[in-house]
Coordinates of C-alpha atoms and ligand atoms in Angstrom, one line a residue:
X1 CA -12.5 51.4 50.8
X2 CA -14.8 54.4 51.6
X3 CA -13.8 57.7 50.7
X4 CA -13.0 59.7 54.1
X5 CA -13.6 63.5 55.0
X6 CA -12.2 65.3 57.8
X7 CA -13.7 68.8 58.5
X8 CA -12.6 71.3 61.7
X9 CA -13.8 74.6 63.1
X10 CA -12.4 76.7 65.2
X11 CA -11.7 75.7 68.8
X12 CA -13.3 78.4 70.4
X13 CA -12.2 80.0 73.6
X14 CA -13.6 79.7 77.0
X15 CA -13.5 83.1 78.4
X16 CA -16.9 83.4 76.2
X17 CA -20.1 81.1 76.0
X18 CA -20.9 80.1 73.0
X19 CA -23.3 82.8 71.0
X20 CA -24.9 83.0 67.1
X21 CA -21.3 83.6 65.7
X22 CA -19.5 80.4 67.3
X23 CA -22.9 78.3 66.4
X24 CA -22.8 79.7 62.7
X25 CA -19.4 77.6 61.9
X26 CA -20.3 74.9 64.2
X27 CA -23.8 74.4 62.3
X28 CA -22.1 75.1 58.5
X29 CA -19.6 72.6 59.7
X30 CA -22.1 69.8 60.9
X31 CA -24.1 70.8 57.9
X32 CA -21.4 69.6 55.7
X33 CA -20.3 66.4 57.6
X34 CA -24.4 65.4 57.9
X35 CA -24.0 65.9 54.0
X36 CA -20.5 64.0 53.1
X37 CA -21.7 60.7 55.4
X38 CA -24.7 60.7 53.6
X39 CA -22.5 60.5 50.3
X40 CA -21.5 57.4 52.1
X41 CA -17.7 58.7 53.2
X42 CA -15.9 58.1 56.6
X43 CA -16.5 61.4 58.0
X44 CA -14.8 63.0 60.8
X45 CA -16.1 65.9 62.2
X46 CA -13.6 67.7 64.9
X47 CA -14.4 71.0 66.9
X48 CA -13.3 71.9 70.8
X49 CA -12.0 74.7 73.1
X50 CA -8.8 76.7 73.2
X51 CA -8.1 76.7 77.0
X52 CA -4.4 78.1 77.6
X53 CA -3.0 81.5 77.6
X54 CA -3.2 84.9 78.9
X55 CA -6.4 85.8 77.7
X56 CA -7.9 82.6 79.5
X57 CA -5.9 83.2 83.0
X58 CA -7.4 87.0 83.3
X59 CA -10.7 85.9 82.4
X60 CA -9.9 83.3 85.2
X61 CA -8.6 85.9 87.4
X62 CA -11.6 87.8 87.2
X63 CA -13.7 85.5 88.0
X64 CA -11.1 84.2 91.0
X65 CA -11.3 80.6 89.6
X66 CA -8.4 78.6 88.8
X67 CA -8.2 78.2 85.2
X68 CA -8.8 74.4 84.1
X69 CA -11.9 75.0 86.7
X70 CA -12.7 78.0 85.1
X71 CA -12.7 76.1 81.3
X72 CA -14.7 73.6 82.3
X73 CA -17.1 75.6 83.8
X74 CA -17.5 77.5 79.9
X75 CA -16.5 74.0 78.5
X76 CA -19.9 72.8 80.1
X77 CA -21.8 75.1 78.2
X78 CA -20.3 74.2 74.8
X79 CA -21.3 70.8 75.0
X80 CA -25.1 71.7 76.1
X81 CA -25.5 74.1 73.4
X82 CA -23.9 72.2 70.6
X83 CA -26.6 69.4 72.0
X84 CA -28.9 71.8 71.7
X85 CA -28.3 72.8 68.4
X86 CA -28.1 68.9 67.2
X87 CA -24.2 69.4 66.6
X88 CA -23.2 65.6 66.1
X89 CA -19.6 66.1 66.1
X90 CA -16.9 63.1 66.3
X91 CA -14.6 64.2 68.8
X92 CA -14.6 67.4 70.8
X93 CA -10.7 68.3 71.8
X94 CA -9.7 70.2 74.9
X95 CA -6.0 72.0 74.7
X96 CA -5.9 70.9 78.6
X97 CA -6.4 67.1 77.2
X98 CA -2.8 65.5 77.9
X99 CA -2.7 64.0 74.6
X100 CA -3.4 67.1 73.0
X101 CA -0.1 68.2 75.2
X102 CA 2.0 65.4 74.0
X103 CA 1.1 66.2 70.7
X104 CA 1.6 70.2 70.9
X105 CA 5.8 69.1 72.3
X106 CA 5.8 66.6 69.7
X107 CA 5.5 68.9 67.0
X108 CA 7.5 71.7 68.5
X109 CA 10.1 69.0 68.7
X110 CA 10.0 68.0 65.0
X111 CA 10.4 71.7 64.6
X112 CA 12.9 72.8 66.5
X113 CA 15.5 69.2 65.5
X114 CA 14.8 70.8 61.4
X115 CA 16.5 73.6 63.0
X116 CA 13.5 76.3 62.4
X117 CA 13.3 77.1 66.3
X118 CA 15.9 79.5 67.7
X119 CA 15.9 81.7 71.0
X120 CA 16.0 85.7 70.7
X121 CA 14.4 88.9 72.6
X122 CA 11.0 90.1 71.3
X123 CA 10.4 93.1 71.8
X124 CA 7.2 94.8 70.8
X125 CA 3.1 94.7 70.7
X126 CA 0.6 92.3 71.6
X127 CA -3.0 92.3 71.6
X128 CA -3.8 89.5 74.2
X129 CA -7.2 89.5 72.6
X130 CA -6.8 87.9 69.6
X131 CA -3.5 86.4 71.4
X132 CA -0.9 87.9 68.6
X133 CA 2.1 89.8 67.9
X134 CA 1.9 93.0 66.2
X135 CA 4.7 93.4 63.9
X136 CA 6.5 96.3 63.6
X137 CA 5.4 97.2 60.1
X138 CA 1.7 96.7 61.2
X139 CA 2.7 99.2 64.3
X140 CA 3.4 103.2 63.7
X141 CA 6.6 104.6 64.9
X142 CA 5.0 105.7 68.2
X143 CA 3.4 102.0 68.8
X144 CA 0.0 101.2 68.6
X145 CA -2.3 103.9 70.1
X146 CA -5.3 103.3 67.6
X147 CA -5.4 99.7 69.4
X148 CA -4.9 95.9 67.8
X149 CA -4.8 96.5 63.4
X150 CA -7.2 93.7 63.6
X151 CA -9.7 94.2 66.7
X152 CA -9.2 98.2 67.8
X153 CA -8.7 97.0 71.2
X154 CA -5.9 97.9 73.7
X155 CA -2.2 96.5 72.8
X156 CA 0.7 95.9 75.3
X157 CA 4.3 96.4 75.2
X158 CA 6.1 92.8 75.8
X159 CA 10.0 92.4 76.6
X160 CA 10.3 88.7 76.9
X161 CA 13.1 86.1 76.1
X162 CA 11.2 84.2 73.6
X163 CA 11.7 80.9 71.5
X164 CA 10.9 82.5 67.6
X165 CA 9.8 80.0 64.6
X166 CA 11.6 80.9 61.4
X167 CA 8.3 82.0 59.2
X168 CA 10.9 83.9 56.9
X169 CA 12.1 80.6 55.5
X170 CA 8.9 79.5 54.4
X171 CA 7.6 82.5 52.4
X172 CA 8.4 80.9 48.6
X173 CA 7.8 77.4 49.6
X174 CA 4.1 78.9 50.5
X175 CA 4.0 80.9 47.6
X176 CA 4.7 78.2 45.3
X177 CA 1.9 75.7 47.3
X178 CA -0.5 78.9 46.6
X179 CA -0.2 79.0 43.0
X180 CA -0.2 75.3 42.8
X181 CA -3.3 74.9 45.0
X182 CA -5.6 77.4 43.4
X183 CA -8.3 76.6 45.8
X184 CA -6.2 76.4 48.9
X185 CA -7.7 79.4 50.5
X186 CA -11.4 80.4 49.8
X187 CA -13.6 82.6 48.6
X188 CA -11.1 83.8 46.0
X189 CA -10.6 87.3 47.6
X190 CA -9.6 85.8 50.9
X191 CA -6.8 83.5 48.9
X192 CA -5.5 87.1 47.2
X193 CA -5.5 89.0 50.5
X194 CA -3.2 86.1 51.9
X195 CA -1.3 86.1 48.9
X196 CA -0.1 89.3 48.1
X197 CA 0.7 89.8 52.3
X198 CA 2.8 86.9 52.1
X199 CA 4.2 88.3 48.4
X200 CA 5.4 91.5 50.9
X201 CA 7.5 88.9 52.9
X202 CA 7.0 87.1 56.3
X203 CA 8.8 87.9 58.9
X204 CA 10.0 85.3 62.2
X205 CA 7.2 84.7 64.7
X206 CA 7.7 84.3 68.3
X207 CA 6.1 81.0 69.4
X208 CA 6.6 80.9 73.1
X209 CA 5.5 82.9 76.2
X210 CA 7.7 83.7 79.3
X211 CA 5.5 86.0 81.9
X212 CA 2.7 83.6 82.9
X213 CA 2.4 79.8 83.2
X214 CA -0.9 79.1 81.7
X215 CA -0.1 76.6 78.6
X216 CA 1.9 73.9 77.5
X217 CA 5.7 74.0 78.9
X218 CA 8.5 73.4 75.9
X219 CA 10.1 70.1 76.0
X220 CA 13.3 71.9 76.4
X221 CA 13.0 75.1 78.7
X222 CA 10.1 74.3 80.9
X223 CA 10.6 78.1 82.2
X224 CA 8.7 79.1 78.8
X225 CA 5.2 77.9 77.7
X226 CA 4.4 77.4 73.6
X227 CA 2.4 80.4 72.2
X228 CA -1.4 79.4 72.7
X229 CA -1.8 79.6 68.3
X230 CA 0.7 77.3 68.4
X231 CA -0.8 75.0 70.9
X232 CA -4.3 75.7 69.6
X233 CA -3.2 75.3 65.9
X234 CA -2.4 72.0 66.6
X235 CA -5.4 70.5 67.6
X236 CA -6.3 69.5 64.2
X237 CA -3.8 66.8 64.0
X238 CA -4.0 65.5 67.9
X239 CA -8.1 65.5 67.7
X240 CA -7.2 62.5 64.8
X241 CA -4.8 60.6 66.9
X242 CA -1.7 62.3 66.0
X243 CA 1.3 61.2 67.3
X244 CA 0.3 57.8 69.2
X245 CA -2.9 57.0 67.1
X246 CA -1.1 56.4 63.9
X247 CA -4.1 54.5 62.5
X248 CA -6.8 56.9 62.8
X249 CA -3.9 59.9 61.8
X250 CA -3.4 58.2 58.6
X251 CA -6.7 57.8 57.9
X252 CA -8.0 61.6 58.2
X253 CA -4.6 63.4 57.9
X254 CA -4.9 65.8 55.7
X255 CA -8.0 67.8 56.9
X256 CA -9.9 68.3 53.9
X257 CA -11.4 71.3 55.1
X258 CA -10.8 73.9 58.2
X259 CA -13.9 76.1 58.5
X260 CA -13.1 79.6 60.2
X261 CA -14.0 83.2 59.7
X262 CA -11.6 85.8 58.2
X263 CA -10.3 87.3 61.6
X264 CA -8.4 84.2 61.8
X265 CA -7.3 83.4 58.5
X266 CA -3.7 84.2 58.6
X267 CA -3.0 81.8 61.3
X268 CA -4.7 79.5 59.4
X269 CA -3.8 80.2 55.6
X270 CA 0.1 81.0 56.1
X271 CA 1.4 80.0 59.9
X272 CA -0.3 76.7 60.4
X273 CA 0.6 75.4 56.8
X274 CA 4.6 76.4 57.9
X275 CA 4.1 75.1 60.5
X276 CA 3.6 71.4 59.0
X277 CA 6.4 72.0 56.0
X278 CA 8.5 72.5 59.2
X279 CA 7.6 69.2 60.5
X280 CA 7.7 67.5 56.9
X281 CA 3.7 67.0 57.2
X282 CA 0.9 67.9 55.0
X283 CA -0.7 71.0 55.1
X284 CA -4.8 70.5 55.2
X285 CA -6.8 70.7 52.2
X286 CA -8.8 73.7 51.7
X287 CA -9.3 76.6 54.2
X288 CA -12.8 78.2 54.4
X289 CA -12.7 81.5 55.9
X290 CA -16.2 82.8 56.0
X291 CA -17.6 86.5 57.2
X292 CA -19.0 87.6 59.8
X293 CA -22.4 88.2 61.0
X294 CA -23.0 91.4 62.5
X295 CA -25.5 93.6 64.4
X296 CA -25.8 97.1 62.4
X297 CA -22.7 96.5 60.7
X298 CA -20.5 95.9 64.1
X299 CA -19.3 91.9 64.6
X300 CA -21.0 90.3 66.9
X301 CA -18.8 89.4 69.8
X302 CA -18.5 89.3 73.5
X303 CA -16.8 92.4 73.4
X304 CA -19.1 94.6 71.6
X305 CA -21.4 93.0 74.2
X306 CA -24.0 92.6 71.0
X307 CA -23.8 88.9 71.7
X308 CA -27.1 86.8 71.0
X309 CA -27.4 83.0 72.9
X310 CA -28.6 80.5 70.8
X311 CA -31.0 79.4 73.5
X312 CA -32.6 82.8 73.0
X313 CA -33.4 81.8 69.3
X314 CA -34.2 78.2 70.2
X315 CA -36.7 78.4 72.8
X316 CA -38.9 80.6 70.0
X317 CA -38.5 79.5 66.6
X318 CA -37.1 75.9 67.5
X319 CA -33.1 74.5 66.3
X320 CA -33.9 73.5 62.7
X321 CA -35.7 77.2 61.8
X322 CA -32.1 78.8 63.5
X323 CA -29.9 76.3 61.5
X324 CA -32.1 77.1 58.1
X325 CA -32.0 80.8 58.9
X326 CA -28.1 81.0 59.7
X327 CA -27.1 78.8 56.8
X328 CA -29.9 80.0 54.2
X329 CA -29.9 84.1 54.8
X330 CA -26.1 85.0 54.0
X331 CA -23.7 83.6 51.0
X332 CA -20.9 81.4 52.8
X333 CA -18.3 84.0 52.6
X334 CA -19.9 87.3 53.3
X335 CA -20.4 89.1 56.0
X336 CA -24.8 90.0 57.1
X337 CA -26.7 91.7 59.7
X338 CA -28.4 89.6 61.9
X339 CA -32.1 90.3 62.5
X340 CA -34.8 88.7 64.5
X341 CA -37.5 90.2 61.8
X342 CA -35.7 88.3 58.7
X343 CA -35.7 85.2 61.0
X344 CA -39.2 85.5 61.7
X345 CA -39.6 86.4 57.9
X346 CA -37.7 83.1 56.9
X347 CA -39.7 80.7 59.6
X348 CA -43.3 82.0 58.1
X349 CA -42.9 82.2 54.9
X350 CA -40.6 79.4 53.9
X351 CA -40.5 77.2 56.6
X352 CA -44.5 77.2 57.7
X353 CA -45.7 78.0 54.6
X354 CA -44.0 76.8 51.7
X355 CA -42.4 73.3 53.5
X356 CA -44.9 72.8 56.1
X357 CA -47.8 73.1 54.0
X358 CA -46.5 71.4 51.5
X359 CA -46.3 68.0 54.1
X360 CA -49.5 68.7 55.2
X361 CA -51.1 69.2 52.2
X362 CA -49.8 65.8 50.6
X363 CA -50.3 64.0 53.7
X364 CA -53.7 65.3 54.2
X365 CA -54.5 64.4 50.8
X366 CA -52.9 60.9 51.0
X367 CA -55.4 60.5 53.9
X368 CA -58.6 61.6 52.7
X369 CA -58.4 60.0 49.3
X370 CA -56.4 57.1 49.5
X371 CA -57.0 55.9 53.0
X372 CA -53.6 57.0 54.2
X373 CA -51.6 54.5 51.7
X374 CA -48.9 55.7 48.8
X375 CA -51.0 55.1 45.9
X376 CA -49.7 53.1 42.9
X377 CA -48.8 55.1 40.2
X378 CA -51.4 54.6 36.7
X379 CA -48.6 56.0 34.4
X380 CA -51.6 58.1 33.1
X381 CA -50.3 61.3 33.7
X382 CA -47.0 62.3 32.2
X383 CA -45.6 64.7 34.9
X384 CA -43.8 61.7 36.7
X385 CA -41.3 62.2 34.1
X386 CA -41.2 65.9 34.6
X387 CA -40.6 65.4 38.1
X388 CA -37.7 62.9 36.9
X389 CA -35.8 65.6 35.2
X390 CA -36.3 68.1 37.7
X391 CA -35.3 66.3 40.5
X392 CA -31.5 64.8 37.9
X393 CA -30.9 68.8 37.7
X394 CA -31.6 69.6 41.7
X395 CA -29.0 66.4 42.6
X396 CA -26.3 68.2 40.6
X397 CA -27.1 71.7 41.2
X398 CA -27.1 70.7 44.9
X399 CA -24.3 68.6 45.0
X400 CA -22.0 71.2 43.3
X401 CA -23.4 73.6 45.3
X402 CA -22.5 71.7 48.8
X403 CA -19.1 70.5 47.6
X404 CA -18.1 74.2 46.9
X405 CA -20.0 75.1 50.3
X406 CA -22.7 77.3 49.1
X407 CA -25.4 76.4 51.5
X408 CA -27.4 79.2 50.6
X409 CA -27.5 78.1 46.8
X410 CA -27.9 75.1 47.6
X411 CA -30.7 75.9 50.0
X412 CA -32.6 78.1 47.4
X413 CA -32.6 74.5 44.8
X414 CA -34.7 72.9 47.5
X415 CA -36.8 75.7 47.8
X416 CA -37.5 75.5 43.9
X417 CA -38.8 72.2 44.4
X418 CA -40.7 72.9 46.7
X419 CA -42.1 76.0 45.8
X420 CA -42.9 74.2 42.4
X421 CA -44.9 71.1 44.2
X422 CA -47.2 73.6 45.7
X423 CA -47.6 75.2 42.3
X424 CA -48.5 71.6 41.3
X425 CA -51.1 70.8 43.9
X426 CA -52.8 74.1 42.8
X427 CA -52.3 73.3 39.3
X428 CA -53.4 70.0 39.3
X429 CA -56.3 70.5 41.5
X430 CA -56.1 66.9 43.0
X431 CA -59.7 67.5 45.0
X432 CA -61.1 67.7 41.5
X433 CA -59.4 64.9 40.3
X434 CA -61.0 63.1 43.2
X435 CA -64.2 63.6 41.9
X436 CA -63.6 62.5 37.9
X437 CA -62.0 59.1 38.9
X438 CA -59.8 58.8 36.0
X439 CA -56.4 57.3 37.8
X440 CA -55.1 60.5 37.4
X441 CA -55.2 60.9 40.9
X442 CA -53.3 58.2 42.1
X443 CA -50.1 59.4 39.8
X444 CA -50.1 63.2 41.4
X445 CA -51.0 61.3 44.6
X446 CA -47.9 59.1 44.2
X447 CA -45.9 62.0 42.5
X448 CA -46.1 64.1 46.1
X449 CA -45.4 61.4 48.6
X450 CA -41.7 61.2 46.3
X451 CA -41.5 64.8 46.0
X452 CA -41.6 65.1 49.8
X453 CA -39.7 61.8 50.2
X454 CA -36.9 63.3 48.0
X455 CA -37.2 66.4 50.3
X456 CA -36.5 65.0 53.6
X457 CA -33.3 63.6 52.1
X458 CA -32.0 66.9 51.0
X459 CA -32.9 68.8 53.9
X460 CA -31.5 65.6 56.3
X461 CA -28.0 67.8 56.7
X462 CA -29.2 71.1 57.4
X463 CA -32.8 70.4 59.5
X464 CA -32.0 66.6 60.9
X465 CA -35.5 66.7 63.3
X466 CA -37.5 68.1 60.1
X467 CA -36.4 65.6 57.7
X468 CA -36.3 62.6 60.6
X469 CA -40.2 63.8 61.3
X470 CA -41.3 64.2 57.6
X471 CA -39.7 60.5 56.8
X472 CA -41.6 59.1 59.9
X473 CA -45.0 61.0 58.9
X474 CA -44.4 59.3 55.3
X475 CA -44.0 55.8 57.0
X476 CA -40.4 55.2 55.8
X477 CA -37.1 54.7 58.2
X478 CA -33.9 53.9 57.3
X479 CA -34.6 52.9 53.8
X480 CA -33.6 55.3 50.8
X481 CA -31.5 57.6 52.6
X482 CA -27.7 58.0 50.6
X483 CA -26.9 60.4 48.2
X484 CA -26.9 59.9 45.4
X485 CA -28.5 56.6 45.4
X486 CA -31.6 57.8 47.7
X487 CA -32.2 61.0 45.1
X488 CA -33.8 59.0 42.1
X489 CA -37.1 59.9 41.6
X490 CA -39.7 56.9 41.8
X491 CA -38.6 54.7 44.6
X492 CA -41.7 54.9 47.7
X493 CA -43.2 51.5 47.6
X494 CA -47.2 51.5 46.8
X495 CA -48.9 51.3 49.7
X496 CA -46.3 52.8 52.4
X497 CA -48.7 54.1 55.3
X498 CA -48.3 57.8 56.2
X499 CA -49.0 59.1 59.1
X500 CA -50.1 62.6 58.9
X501 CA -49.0 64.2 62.4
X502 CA -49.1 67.9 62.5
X503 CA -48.1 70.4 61.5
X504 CA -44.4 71.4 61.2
X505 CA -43.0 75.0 61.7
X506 CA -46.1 76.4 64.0
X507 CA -46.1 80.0 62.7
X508 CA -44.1 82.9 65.5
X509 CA -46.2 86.0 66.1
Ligands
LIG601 O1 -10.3 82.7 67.4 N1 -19.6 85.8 62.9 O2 -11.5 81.6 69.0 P1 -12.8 82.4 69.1 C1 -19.2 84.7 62.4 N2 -9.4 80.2 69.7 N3 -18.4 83.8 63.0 C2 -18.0 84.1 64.3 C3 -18.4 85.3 64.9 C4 -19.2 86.2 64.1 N4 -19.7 87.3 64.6 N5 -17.9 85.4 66.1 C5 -17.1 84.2 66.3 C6 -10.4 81.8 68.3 N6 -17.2 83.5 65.1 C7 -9.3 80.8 68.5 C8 -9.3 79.8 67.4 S1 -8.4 77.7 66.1 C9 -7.0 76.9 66.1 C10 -8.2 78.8 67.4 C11 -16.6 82.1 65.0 O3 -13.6 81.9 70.3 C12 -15.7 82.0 63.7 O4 -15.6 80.7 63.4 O5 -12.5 83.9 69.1 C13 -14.4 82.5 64.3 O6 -13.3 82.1 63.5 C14 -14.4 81.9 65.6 O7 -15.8 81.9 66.1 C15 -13.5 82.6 66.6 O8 -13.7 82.0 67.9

């Protein structure tokens, strides 16, 4: 039986289209599920819209649209931009799906029969925003006048009757998984910023909404509708089936990874886990909170109204320079300024110059002195096996690097390689070679055509167009293309007709 991997992101809400920070998870998360079904596992790749609550009606109001009309107006432009962007996800959930309802009742029902739902008055903040309570100790005496602790922005008093979770019983269970599960929460500082809030104790959440009707009534008050994190939250287990789909639930449940960025990662890390002790199911495997990219140092965000469209990006440097630049310019994990000069930077120097000249110049040399055919190797020139033993340490380098999702690591391995094969050209001086006739040629000949080869298969995950052109241009298709069996060096057949095509990153004034 293969292996399977089941990877989420966020599911972003409509009352925004999608800009550079929703695409940066959505890409890294792509990235990763290109790269585990490569490794030959059954991947399942989730990612969606969050469609109910408050924030979603006003945004609706304003715009004097109903609010499932409204969503799939916004819902519209996810799916053209995640096109756009070559996002080949497996299933994109809507909250308004009715399955996705079902499910969200099912769960609360689970919940509330282990007798961890009970009915009391909240009274206190909310920052309809991020959709969340403010707890008292996060408020000051005289409420929240500095805004949300989390987003600055406006809070709102809230009197409601509400249904409330009983967090408070969880807080040593979670503790315990923590210390267990080392690697539950990364990077490492994110895991000790969750653990030493949860150390301070959790308090009961409310999980249900009386005021508006926008969201998912409770099985057993329709009057109320469940908190949209709590209906949101449990998207990762109705986009694989769950409760009906039992098969495909089995399968994929536990998530091995949930992708997000840090504003969210106490939903994530501590409520969502609860959540599923509650119901007596597993919690997911890992949670990735990464950082934020930013314009000056602010987030970018609708709000801050420093949002920039991927379409912008797209139309001048092309998808795979974007999806390079996002993944390869920040560490997974931190926060970085976004800046259309370091793109620009990036996509001439190591996209046109280093990798696109480094096809050319192999193809174009394949071409002139070989009649456009792989050359057989002559075994007269011993850096075949240097090339071997480079290319061993990149497969575990890289692999280590993409299982612990350091794309930018990873990134900067390739970029060794490469950088090194257009030392080697210059080095080995193959027009020269041309000229002495010793065989010689044929092995650097040979060498480069595997060299590029071995990097269209390590750049298939992050730039699929580049590595599906370079692999045409080379002459080979579906052949040699798993990892790791695909990343031994020495495997282009003699003879293999390339085809040199141009060039591939055009240079951006
Ligand atoms: O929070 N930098 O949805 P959302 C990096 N619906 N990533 C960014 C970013 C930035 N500047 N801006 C947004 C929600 N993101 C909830 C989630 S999940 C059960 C419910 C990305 O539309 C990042 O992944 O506000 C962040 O976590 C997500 O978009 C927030 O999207």
């Amino acid at each position: 039986m293969r292996p399977k991997y089941y990877i989420t992101t966020p599911i972003y809400y409509v009352n925004a289209q999608p800009h550079i920070g929703t695409a940066y998870t959505t890409i890294a998360a792509d990235v990763m599920a290109r790269y585990k079904r490569l490794c030959g596992y059954e991947t399942f790749y989730l990612t969606g819209t969050d469609e109910h609550g408050q924030k979603i009606l006003r945004a609706a109001n304003a715009e004097g649209m109903n609010p499932k009309e409204y969503a799939d107006r916004i819902v519209s432009q996810y799916y053209k931009t995640w096109a756009d962007l070559n996002i080949k996800y497996d299933y994109f959930i809507r909250t308004t799906d009715p399955k996705h309802q079902k499910a969200v009742q099912t769960l609360f029902s689970k919940i509330a029969n282990n007798g961890d739902i009970y009915k009391g008055k909240y009274s206190g903040w909310y920052c309809t925003p991020c959709e969340r309570y403010v707890s008292v100790k996060e408020s000051s005496p005289e409420g929240l006048r500095g805004g949300c602790p989390v987003c600055q922005r406006p809070t709102e008093f809230l009197e409601e009757e509400n249904y409330f979770f009983r967090l408070s019983k969880y807080r040593d269970k979670m503790l315990d998984y923590l210390k267990k599960n080392g690697d539950f929460v990364e990077p490492v500082s994110r895991y000790n910023e969750v653990f030493s809030k949860i150390e301070m104790g959790l308090d009961d959440i409310s999980i249900s909404r009386a005021s508006f009707d926008w969201g998912i009534p409770l099985p057993s008050d329709q009057k109320q509708i469940i908190w949209v994190w709590f209906d949101a939250l449990t998207n990762y287990l109705s986009g694989v089936g769950y409760p009906e789909d039992e098969g495909i639930f089995k399968k994929f449940w536990p998530a091995d990874v949930h992708l997000i960025a840090k504003d969210i990662l106490w939903f994530h890390a501590v409520i969502w886990p609860c959540m599923l002790f509650s119901a007596g199911l597993e919690p997911p495997l890992k949670i990735f909170a990464h950082g934020w990219w930013t314009m000056n140092a602010d987030k970018i965000s609708k709000s801050k109204g420093n949002v920039i469209y991927p379409a912008d990006v797209i139309d001048r440097f092309g998808v795979d320079s974007i999806r390079y630049f996002l993944l390869r310019e920040i560490p997974f994990g931190q926060d970085g300024d976004f800046s259309l000069p370091a793109l620009l930077r990036r996509h001439n120097n190591e996209l046109a110059n280093e990798l696109g000249n480094l096809i050319m110049r192999c193809l174009t040399m394949i071409e002139k002195y070989n009649g456009s055919k792989v050359p057989k190797s002559e075994g007269i020139d011993s850096s075949k096996e240097l090339w071997n033993e480079l290319f061993t340490s990149l497969e575990q380098k890289f692999s280590a690097y993409m299982e612990c999702l350091q794309f930018s690591l990873a990134l900067e391995k390739v970029w060794e390689a490469i950088k090194m094969a257009n030392k080697y050209i210059d080095d080995t001086k193959p027009w020269v070679l041309a000229k002495e006739k010793t065989g010689r040629l044929s092995d650097v000949l040979y060498n480069l055509a595997e060299i590029i080869r071995l990097v269209s298969v390590y750049l298939m995950p992050f730039m699929p167009n580049t590595a599906e052109i370079i692999r045409q241009q080379l002459g080979i298709d579906d052949e040699m293309i798993s990892i790791p069996s695909g990343l031994s060096f020495g495997q282009i057949r003699p003879g293999t007709k390339v085809n040199k095509g141009s060039a591939l990153f055009p240079k951006v004034e």
